[in-house]
PDB file of C-alpha atoms in Angstrom:
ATOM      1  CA  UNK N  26       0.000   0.000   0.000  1.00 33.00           C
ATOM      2  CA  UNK N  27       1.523   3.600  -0.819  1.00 39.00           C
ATOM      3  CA  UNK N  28       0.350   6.873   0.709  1.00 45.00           C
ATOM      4  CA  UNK N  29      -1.900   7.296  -1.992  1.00 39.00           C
ATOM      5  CA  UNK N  30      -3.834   4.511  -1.058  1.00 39.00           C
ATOM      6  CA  UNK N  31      -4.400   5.841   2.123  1.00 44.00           C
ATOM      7  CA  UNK N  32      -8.390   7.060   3.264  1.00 41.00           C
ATOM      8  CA  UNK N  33      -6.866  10.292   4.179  1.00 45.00           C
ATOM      9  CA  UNK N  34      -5.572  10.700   0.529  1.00 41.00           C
ATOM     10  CA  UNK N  35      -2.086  11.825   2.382  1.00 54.00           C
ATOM     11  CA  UNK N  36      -0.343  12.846  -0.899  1.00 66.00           C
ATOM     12  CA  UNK N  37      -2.406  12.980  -4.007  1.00 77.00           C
ATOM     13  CA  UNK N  38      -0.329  15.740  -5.804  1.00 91.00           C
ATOM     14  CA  UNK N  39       3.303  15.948  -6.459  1.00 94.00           C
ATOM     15  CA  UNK N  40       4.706  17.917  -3.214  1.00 94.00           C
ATOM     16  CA  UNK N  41       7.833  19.754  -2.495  1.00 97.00           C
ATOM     17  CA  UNK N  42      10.385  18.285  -0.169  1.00 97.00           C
ATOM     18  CA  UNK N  43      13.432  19.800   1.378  1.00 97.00           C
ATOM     19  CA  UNK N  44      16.015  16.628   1.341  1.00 97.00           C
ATOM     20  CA  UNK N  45      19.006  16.757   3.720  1.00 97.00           C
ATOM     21  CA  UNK N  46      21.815  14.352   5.339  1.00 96.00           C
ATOM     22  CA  UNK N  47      22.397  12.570   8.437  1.00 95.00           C
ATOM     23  CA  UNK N  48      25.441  11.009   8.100  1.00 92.00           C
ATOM     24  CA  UNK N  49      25.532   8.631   4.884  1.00 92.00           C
ATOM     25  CA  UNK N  50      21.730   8.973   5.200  1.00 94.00           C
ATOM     26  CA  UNK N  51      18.952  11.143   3.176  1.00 97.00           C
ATOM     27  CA  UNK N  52      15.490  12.234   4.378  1.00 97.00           C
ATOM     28  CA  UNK N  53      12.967  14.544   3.569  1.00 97.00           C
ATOM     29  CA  UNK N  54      10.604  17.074   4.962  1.00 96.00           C
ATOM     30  CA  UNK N  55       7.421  19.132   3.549  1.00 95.00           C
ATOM     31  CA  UNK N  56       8.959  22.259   2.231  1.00 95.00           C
ATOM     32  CA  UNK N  57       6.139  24.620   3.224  1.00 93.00           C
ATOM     33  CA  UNK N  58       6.530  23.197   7.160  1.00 92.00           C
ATOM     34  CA  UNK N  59      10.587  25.076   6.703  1.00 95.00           C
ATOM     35  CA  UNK N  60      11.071  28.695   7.558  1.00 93.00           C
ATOM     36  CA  UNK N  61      14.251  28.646   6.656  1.00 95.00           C
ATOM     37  CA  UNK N  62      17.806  26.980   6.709  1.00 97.00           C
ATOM     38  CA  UNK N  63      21.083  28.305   8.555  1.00 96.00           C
ATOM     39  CA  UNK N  64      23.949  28.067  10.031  1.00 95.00           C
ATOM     40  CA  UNK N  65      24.270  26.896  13.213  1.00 94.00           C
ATOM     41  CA  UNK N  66      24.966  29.460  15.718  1.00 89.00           C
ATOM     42  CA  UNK N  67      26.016  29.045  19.746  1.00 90.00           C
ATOM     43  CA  UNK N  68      23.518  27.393  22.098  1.00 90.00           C
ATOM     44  CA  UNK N  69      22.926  27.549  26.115  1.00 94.00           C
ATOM     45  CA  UNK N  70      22.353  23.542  27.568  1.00 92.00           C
ATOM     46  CA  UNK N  71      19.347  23.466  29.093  1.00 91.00           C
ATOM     47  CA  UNK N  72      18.064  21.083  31.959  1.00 92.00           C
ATOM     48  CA  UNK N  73      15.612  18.680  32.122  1.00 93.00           C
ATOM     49  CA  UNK N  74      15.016  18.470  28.512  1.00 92.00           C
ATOM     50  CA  UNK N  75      15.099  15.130  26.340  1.00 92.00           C
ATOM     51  CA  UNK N  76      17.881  13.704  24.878  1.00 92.00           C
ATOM     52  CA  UNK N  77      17.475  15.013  21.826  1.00 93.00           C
ATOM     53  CA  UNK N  78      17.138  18.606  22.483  1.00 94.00           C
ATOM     54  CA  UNK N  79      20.719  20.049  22.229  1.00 94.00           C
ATOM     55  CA  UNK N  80      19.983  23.275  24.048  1.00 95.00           C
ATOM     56  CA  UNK N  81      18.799  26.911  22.722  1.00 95.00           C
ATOM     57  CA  UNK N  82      19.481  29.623  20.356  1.00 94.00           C
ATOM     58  CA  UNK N  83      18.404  33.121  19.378  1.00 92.00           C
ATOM     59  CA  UNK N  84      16.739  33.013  16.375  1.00 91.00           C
ATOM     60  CA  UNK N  85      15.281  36.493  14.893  1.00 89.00           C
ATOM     61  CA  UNK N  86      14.638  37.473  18.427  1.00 88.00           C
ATOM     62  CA  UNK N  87      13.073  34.174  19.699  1.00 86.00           C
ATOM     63  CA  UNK N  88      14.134  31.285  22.059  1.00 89.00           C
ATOM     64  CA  UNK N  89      14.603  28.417  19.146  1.00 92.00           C
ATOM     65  CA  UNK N  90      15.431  24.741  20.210  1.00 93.00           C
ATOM     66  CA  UNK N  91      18.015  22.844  19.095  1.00 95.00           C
ATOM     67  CA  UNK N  92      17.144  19.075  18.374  1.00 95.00           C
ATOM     68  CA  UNK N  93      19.607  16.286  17.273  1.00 96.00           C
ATOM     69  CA  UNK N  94      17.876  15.319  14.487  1.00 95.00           C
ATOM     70  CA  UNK N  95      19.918  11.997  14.348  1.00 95.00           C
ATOM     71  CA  UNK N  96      18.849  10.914  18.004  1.00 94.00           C
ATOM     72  CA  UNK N  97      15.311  11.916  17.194  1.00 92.00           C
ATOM     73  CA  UNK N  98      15.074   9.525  14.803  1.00 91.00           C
ATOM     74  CA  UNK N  99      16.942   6.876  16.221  1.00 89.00           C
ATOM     75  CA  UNK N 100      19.765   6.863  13.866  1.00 91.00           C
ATOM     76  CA  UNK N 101      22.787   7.893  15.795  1.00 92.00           C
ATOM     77  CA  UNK N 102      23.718  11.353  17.194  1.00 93.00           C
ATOM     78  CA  UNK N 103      25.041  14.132  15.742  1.00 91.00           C
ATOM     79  CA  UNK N 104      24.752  17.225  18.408  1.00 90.00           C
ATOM     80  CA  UNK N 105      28.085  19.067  16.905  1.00 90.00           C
ATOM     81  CA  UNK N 106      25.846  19.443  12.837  1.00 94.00           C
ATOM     82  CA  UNK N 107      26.448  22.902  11.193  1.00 93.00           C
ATOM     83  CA  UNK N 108      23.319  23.505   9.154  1.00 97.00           C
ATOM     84  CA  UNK N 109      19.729  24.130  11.266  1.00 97.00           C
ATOM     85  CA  UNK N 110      16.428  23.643   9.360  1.00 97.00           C
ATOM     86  CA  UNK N 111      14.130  25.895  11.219  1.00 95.00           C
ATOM     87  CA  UNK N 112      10.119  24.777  11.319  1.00 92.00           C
ATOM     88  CA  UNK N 113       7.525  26.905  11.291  1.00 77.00           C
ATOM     89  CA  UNK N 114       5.789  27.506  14.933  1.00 74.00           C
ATOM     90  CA  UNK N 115       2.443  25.503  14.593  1.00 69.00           C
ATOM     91  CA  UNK N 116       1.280  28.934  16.079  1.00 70.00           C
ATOM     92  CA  UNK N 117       2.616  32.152  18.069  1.00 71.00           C
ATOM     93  CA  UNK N 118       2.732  30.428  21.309  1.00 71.00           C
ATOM     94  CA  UNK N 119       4.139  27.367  19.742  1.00 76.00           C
ATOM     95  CA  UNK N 120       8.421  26.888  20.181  1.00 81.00           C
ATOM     96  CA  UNK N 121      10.242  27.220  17.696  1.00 88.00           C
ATOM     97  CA  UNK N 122      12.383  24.762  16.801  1.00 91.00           C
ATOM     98  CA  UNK N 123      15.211  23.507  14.121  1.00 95.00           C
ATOM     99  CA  UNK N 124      16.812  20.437  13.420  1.00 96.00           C
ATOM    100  CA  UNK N 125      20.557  20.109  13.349  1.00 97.00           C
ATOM    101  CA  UNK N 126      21.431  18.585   9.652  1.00 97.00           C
ATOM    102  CA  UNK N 127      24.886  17.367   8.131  1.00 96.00           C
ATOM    103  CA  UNK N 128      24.048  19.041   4.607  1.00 96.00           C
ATOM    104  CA  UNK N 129      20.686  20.222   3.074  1.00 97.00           C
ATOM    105  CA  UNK N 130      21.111  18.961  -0.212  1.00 95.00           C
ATOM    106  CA  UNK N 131      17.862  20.116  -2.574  1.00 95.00           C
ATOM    107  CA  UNK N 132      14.513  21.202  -3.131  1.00 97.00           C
ATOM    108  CA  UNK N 133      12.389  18.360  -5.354  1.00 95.00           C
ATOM    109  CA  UNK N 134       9.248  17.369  -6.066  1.00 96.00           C
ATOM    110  CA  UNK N 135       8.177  14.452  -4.977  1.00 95.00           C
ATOM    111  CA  UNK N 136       5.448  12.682  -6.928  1.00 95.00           C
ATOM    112  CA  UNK N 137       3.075  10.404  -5.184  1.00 93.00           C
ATOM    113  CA  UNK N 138       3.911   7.125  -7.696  1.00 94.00           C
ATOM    114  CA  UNK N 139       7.320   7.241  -5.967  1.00 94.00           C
ATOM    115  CA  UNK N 140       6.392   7.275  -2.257  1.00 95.00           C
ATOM    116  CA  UNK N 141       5.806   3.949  -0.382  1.00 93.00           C
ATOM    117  CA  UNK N 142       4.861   3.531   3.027  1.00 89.00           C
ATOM    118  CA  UNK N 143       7.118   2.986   5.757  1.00 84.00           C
ATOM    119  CA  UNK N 144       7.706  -0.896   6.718  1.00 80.00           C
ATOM    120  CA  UNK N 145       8.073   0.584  10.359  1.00 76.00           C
ATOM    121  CA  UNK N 146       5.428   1.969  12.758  1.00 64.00           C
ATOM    122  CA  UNK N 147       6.919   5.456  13.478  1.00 71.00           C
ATOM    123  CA  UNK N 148       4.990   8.340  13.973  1.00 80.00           C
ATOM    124  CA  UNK N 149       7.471  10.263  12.137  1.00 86.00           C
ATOM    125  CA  UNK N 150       7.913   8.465   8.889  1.00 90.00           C
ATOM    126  CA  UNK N 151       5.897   9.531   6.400  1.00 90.00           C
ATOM    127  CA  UNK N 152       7.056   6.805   3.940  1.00 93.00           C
ATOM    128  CA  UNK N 153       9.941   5.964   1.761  1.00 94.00           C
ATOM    129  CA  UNK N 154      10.343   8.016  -1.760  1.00 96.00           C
ATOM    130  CA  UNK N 155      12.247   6.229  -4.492  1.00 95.00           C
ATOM    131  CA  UNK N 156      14.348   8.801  -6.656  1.00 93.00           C
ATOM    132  CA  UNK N 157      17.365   7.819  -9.300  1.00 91.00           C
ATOM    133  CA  UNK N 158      19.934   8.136  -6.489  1.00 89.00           C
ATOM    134  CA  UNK N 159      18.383   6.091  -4.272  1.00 93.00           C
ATOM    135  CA  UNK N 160      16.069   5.845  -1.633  1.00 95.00           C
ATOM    136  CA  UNK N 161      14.924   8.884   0.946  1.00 96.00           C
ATOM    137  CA  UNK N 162      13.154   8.698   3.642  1.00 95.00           C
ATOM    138  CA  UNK N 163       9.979  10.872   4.206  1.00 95.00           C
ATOM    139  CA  UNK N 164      10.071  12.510   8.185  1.00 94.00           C
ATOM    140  CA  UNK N 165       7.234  14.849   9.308  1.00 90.00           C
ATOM    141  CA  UNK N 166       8.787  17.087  11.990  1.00 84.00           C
ATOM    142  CA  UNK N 167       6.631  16.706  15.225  1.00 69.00           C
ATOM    143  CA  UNK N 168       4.379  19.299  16.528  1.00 63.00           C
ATOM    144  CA  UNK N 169       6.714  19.909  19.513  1.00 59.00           C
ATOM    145  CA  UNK N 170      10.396  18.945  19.971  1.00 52.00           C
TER     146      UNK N 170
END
């Protein structure tokens, strides 16, 4: 079954992605969910957070979190990344939040023929997208880090 298939009709139009690198690894992320990508810039530690959450940063006059995108999804850790794909805040009260990223590679379009679903139950893989270089894997960035 592919996301088309699905009741919801997930993805029944070709949609842009943002793809990036973990690592050796590719995934992807809904380009209209990304404010914007940067360079990472100093962060304060803070307690009692979750492993994944580096610390914070100061971005465009807001508190943004820092999340180890790799240790989010279970595929290593990479705290010391130098590229930070900022989300949009699901609303003004919302955090803000970016995920620390080896490389951003591209913007594509990902046509719904090419996405399957995800032979794994997490809540954050959207499915796996087939492309001529290989396969990446489709992420949704969670509502809250």
């Amino acid at each position: 079954m592919s996301l088309t298939d699905a009741p919801d009709g997930a993805l029944a139009e070709p949609t842009q992605v943002l793809e990036f690198e973990l690592g050796e690894e590719r995934y992807c992320v809904v380009l209209d969910a990304v404010t914007e990508i940067i360079d990472r810039k100093s962060a304060r530690s803070l307690p009692d957070t979750p492993p994944h959450v580096v610390g914070a940063m100061d971005y465009r006059g807001a508190t943004t979190m820092l999340v180890d995108t790799a240790s989010l999804l279970g595929v290593g850790s990479n705290p010391d990344a130098s590229r930070v794909v900022v989300f949009d805040a699901a609303d003004e009260d919302a955090t803000v939040f970016g995920w620390l990223v080896d490389e951003v590679d591209r913007v594509t379009e990902v046509d719904p023929e090419t996405v399957d679903d995800a032979p794994f139950g997490d809540e954050l893989t959207r499915g796996i997208v087939r492309t001529d270089d290989g396969l990446v894997v489709w992420v949704d960035p969670p509502v809250d880090a």
